PDB file of C-alpha atoms and ligand atoms in Angstrom:
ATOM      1  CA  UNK A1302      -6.243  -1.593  18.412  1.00 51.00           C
ATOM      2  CA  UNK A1303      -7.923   1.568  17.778  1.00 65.00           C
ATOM      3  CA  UNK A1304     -10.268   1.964  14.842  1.00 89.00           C
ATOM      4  CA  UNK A1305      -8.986   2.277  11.338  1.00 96.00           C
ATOM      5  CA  UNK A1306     -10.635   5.409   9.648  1.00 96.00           C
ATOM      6  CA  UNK A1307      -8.332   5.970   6.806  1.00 97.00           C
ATOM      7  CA  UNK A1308      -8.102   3.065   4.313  1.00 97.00           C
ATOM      8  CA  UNK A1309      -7.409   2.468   0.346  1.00 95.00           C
ATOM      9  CA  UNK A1310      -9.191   3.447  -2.323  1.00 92.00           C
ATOM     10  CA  UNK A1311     -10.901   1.567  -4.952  1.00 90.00           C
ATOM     11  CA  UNK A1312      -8.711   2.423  -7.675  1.00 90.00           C
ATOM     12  CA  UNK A1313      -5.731   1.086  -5.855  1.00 92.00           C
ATOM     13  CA  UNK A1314      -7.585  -1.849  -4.684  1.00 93.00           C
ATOM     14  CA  UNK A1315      -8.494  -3.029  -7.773  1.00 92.00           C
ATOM     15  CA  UNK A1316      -5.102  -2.215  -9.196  1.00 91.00           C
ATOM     16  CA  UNK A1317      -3.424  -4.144  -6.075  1.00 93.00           C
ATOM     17  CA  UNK A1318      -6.190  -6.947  -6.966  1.00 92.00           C
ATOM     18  CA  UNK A1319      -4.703  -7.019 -10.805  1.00 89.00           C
ATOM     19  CA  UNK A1320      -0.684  -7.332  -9.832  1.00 88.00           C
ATOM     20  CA  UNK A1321      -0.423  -3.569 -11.713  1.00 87.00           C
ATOM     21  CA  UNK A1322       1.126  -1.568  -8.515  1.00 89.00           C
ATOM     22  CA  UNK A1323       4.690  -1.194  -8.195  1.00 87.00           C
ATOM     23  CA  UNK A1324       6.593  -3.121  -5.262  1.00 89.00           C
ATOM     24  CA  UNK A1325       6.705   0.073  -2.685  1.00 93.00           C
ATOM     25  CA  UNK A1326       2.747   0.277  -2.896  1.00 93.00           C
ATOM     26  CA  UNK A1327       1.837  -3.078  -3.390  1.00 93.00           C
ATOM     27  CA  UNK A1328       4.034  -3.577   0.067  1.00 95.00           C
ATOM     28  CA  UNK A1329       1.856  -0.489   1.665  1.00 96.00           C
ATOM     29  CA  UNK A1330      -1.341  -1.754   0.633  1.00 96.00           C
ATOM     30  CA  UNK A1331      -0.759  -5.354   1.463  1.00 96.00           C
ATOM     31  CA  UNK A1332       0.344  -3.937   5.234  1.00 97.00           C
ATOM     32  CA  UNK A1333      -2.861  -2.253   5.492  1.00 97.00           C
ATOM     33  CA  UNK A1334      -4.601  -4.915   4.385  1.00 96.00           C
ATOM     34  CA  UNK A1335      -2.731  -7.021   6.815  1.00 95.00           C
ATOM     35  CA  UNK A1336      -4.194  -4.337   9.697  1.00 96.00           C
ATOM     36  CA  UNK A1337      -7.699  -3.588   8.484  1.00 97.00           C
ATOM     37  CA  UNK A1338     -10.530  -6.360   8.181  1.00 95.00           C
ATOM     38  CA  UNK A1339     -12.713  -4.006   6.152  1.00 96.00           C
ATOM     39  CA  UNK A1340     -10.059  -3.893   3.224  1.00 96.00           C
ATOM     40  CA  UNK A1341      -9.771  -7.365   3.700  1.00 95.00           C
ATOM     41  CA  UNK A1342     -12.961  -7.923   2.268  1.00 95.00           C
ATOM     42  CA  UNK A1343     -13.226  -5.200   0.165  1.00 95.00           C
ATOM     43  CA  UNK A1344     -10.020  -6.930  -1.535  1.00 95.00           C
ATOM     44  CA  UNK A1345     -11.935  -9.909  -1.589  1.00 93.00           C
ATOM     45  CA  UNK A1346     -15.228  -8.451  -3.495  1.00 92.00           C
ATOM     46  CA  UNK A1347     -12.462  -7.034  -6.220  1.00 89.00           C
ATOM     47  CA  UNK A1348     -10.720 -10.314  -6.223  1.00 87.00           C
ATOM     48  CA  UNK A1349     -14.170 -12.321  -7.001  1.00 86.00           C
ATOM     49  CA  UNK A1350     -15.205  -9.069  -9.472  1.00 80.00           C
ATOM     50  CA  UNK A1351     -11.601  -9.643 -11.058  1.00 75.00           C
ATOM     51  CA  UNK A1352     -12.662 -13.750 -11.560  1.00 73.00           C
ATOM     52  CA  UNK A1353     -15.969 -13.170 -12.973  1.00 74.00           C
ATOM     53  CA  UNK A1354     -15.069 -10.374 -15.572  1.00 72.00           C
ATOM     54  CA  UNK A1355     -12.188 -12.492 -17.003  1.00 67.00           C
ATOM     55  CA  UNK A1356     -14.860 -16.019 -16.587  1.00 71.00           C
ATOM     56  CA  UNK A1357     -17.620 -14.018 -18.898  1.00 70.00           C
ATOM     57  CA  UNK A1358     -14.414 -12.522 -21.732  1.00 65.00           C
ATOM     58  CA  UNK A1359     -13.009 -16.503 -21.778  1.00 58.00           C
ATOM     59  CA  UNK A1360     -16.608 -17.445 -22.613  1.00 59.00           C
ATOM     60  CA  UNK A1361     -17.432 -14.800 -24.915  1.00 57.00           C
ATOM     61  CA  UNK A1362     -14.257 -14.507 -26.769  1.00 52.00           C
ATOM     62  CA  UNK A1363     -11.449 -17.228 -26.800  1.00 50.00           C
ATOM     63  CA  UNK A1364     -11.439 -20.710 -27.274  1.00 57.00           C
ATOM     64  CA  UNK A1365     -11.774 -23.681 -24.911  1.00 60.00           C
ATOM     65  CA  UNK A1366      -7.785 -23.729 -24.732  1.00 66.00           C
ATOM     66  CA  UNK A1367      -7.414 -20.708 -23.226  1.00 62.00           C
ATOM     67  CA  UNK A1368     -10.355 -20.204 -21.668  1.00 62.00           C
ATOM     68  CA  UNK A1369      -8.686 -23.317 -19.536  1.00 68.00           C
ATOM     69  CA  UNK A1370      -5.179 -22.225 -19.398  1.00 65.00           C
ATOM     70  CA  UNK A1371      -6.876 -18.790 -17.983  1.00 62.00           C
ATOM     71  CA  UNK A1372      -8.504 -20.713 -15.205  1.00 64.00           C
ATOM     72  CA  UNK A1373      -6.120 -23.299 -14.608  1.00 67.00           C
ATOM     73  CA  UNK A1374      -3.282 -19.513 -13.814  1.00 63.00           C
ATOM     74  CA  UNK A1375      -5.954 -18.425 -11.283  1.00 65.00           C
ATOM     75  CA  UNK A1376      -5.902 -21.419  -9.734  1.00 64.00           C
ATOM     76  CA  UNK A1377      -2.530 -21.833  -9.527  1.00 60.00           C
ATOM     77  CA  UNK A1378      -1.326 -22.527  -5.710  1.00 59.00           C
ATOM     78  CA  UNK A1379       0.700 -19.286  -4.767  1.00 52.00           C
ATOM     79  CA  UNK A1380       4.697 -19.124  -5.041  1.00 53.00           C
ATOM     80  CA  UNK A1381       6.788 -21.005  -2.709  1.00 52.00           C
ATOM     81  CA  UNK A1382       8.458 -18.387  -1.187  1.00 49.00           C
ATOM     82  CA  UNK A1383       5.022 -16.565  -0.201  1.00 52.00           C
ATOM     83  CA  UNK A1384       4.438 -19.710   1.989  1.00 57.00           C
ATOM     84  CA  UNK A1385       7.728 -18.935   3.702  1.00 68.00           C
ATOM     85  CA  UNK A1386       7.330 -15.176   3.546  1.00 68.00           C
ATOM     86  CA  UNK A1387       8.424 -13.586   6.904  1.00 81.00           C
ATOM     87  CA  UNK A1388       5.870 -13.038   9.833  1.00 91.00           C
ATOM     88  CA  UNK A1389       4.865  -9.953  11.351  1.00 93.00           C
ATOM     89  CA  UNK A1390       7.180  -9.031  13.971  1.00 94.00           C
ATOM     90  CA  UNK A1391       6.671  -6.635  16.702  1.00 96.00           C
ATOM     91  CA  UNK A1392       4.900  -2.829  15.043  1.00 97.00           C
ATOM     92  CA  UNK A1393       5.807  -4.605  11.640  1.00 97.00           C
ATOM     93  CA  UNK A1394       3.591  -6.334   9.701  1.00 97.00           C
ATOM     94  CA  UNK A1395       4.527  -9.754   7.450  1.00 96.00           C
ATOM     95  CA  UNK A1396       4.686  -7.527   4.017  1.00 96.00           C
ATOM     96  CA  UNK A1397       7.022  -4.862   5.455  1.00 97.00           C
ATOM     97  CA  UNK A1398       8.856  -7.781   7.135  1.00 96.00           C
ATOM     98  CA  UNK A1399       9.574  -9.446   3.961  1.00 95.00           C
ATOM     99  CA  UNK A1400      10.513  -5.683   2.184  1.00 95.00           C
ATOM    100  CA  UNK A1401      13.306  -6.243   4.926  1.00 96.00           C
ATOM    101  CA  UNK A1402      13.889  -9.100   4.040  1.00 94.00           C
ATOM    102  CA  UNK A1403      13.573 -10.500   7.641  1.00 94.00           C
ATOM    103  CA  UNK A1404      15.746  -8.522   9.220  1.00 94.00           C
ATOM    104  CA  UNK A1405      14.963  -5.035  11.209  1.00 94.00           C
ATOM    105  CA  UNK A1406      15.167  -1.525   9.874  1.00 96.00           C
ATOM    106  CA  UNK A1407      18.769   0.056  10.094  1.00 96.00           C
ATOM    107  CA  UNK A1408      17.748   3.843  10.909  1.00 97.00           C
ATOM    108  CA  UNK A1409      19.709   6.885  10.016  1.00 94.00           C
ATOM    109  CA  UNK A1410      18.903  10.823  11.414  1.00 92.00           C
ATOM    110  CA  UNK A1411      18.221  12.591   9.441  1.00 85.00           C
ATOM    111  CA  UNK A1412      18.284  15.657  12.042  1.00 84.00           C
ATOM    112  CA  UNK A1413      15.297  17.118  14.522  1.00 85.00           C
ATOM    113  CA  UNK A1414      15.170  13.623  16.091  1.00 91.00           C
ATOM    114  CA  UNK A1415      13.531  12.208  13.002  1.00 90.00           C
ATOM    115  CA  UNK A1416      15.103   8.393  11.592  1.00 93.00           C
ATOM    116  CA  UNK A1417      14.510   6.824   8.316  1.00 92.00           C
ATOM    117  CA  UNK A1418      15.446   4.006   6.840  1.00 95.00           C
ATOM    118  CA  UNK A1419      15.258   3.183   3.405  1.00 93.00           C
ATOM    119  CA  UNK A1420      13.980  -0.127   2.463  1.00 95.00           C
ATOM    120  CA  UNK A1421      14.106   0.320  -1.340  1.00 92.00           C
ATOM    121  CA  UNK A1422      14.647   3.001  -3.951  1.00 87.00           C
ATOM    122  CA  UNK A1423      14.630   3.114  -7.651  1.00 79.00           C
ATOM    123  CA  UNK A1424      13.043   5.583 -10.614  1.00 74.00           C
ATOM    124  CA  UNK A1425      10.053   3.250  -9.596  1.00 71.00           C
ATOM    125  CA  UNK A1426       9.504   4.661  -6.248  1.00 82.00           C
ATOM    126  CA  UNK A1427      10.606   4.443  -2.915  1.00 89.00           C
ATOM    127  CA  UNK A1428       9.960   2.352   0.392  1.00 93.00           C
ATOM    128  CA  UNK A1429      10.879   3.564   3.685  1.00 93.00           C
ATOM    129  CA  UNK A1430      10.226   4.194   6.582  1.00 96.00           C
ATOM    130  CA  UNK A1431       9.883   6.881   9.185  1.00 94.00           C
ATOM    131  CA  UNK A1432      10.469   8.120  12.873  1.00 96.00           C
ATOM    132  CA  UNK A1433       9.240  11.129  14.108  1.00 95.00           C
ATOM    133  CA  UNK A1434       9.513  11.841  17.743  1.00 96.00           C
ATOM    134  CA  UNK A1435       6.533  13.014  19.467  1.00 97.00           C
ATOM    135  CA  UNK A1436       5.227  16.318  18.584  1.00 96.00           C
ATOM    136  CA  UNK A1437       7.786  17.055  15.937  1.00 94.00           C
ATOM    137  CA  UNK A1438       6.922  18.181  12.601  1.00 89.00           C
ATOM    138  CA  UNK A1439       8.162  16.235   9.494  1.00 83.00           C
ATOM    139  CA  UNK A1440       9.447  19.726   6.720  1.00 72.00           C
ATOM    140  CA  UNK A1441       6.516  20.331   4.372  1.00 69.00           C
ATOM    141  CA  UNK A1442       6.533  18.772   1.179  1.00 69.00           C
ATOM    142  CA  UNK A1443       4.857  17.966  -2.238  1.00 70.00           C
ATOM    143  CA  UNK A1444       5.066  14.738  -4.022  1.00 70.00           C
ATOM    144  CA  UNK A1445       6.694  14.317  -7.204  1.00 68.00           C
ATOM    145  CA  UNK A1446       3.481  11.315  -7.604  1.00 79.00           C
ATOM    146  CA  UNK A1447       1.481   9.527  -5.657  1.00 85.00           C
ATOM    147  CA  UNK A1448       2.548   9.136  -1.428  1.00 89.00           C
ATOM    148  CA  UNK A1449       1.287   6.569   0.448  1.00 93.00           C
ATOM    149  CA  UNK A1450       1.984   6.709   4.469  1.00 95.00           C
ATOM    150  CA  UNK A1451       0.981   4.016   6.825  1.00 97.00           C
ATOM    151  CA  UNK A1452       0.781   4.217  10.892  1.00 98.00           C
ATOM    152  CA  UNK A1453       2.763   1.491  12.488  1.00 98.00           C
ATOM    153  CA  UNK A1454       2.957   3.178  15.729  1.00 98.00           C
ATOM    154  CA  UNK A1455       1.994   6.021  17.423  1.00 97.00           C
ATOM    155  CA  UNK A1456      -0.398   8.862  15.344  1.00 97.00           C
ATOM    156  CA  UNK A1457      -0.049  11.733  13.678  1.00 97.00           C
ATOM    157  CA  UNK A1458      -1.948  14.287  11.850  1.00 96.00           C
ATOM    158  CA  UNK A1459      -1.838  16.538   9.116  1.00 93.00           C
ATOM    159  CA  UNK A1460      -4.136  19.407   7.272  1.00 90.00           C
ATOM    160  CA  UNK A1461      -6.219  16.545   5.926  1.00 92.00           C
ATOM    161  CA  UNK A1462      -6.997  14.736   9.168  1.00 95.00           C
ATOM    162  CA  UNK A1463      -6.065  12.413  12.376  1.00 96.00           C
ATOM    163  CA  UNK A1464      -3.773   9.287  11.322  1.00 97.00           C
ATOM    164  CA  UNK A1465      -3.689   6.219  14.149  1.00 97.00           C
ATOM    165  CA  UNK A1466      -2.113   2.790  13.551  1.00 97.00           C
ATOM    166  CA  UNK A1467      -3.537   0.879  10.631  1.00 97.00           C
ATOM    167  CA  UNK A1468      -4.602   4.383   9.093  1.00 98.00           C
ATOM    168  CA  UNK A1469      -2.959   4.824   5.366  1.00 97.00           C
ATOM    169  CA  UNK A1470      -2.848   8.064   4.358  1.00 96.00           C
ATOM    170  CA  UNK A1471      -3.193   8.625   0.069  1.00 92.00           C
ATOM    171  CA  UNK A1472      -1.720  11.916  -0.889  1.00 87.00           C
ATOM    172  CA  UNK A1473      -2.148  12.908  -4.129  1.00 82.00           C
ATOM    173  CA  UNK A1474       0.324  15.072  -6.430  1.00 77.00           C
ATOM    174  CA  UNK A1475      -1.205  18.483  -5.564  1.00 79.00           C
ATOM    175  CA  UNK A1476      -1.155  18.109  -2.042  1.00 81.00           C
ATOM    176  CA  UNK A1477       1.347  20.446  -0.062  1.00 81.00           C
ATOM    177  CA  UNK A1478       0.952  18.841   3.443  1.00 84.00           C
ATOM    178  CA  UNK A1479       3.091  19.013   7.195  1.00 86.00           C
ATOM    179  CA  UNK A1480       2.551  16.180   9.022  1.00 91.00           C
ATOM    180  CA  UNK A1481       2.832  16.459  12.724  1.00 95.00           C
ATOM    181  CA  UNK A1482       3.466  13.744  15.172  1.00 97.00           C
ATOM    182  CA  UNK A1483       1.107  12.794  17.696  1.00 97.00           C
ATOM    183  CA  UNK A1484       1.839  12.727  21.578  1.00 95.00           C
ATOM    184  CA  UNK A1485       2.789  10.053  23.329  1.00 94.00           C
ATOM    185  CA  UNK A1486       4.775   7.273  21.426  1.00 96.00           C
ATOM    186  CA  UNK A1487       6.861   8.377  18.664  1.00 97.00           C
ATOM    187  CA  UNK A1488       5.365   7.879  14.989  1.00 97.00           C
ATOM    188  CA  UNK A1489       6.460   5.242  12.930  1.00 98.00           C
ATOM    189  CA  UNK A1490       5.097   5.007   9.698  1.00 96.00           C
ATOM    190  CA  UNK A1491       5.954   3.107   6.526  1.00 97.00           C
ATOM    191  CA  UNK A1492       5.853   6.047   3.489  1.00 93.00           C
ATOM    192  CA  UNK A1493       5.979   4.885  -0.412  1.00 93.00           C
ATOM    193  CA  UNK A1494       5.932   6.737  -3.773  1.00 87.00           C
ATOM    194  CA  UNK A1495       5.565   5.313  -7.085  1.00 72.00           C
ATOM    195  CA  UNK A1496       5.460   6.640 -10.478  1.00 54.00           C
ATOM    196  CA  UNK A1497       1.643   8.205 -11.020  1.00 43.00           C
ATOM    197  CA  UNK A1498       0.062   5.693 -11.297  1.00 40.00           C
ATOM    198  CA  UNK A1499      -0.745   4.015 -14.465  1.00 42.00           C
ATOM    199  CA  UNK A1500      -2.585   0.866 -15.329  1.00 41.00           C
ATOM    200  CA  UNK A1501      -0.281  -1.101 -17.229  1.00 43.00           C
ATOM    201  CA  UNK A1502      -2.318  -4.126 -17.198  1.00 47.00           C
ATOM    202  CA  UNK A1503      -5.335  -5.085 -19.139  1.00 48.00           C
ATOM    203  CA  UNK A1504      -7.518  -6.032 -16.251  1.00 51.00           C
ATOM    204  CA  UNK A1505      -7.927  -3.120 -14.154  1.00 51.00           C
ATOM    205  CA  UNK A1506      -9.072  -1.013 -18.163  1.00 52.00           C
ATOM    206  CA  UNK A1507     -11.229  -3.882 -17.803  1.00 52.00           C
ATOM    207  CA  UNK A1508     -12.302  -3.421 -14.251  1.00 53.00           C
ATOM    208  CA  UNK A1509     -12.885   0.479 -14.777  1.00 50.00           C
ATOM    209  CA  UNK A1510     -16.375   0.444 -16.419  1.00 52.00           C
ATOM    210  CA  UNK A1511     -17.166  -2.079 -13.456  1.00 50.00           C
ATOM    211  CA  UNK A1512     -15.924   0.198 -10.728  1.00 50.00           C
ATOM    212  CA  UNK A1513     -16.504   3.878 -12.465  1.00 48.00           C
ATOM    213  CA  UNK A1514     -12.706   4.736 -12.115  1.00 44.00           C
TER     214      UNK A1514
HETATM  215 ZN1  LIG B1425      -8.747  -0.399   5.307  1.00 69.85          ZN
HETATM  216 ZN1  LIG B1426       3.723  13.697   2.064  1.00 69.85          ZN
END
């Protein structure tokens, strides 16, 4: 596997870490995380941060009841049907498996040789994902919020850089981009948008003054 360059940023780790994404980018982040050992571990830091911040308020300000009934949620063994969750298969990793609910992407053209299909959509956000033959150019676009585009195959770059498997790309509102595929195999990528992102939670306001965000 070639080396993974692009990865997530704090802000949506920690938000990942909290449960506050929405369910395209909380699918998109958990791929990548799925691909890249670094965020792995990064995740894990936030994770322990996460523990420790909500340990020291139980102490400081709550009583003994729900100091425990605090501790005894993060303990909690994780849902049944994450144990059965479906396995990567082939380019696809477990998360984007499970988006499909097991079964493989239906494509459609949508003209130029490029395919998508559409795993979910809502006011929310959308989850889908892309084929662009090699070479081939997807139309320029902005982004009504946040876009977040991970490799799954093949590369391809844009004016912001070089994108290879396991590399996410984070676009933000402003940016007016055209990204290109690479040669060789065609580009498959999984693409999401959410609302702009808002913490909705109390734990990542909690989180900011830990993380400067
Ligand atoms: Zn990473
Ligand atoms: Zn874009």
């Amino acid at each position: 596997m070639t080396e993974i360059t692009h990865h997530i940023s704090e802000e949506l780790l920690t938000a990942y870490a909290a449960g506050s994404l929405g369910q395209a980018f909380s699918v998109a982040v958990a791929a990548h995380v799925s691909l890249c050992l670094e965020c792995r571990a990064r995740l894990a830091a936030v994770e322990h941060v996460g523990g420790a911040v909500l340990d020291g308020l139980a102490t400081q300000s709550v009583g003994g009841d729900l100091k425990a009934a605090v501790m005894a949620a993060l303990d909690m063994p994780a849902p049944a049907e994450e144990a059965t969750a479906p396995r990567r298969s082939g380019i696809y990793p477990g998360a984007v498996m499970a988006a499909l609910k097991g079964r493989p992407p239906k494509w459609r053209a949508l003209g130029a040789g490029i395919r998508q299909c559409i795993i979910s959509e809502g006011p929310d956000g959308s989850l889908r994902l892309l084929y662009i033959p090699p070479g081939q150019a997807v139309p320029d676009h902005g982004h009504g919020g946040l876009e977040m585009t991970l490799v799954l195959q093949g590369s391809f770059h844009d004016e912001t850089g070089q994108f290879g498997v396991g590399d996410i790309e984070i676009a933000a509102e402003e940016l007016e981009h055209t990204p290109i595929a690479g040669q060789g195999l065609a580009c498959i990528c999984l693409a999401a948008t959410d609302a702009p992102l808002r913490f909705r939670s109390w734990l990542p306001r909690l989180l900011q003054p830990v993380f400067r965000i």
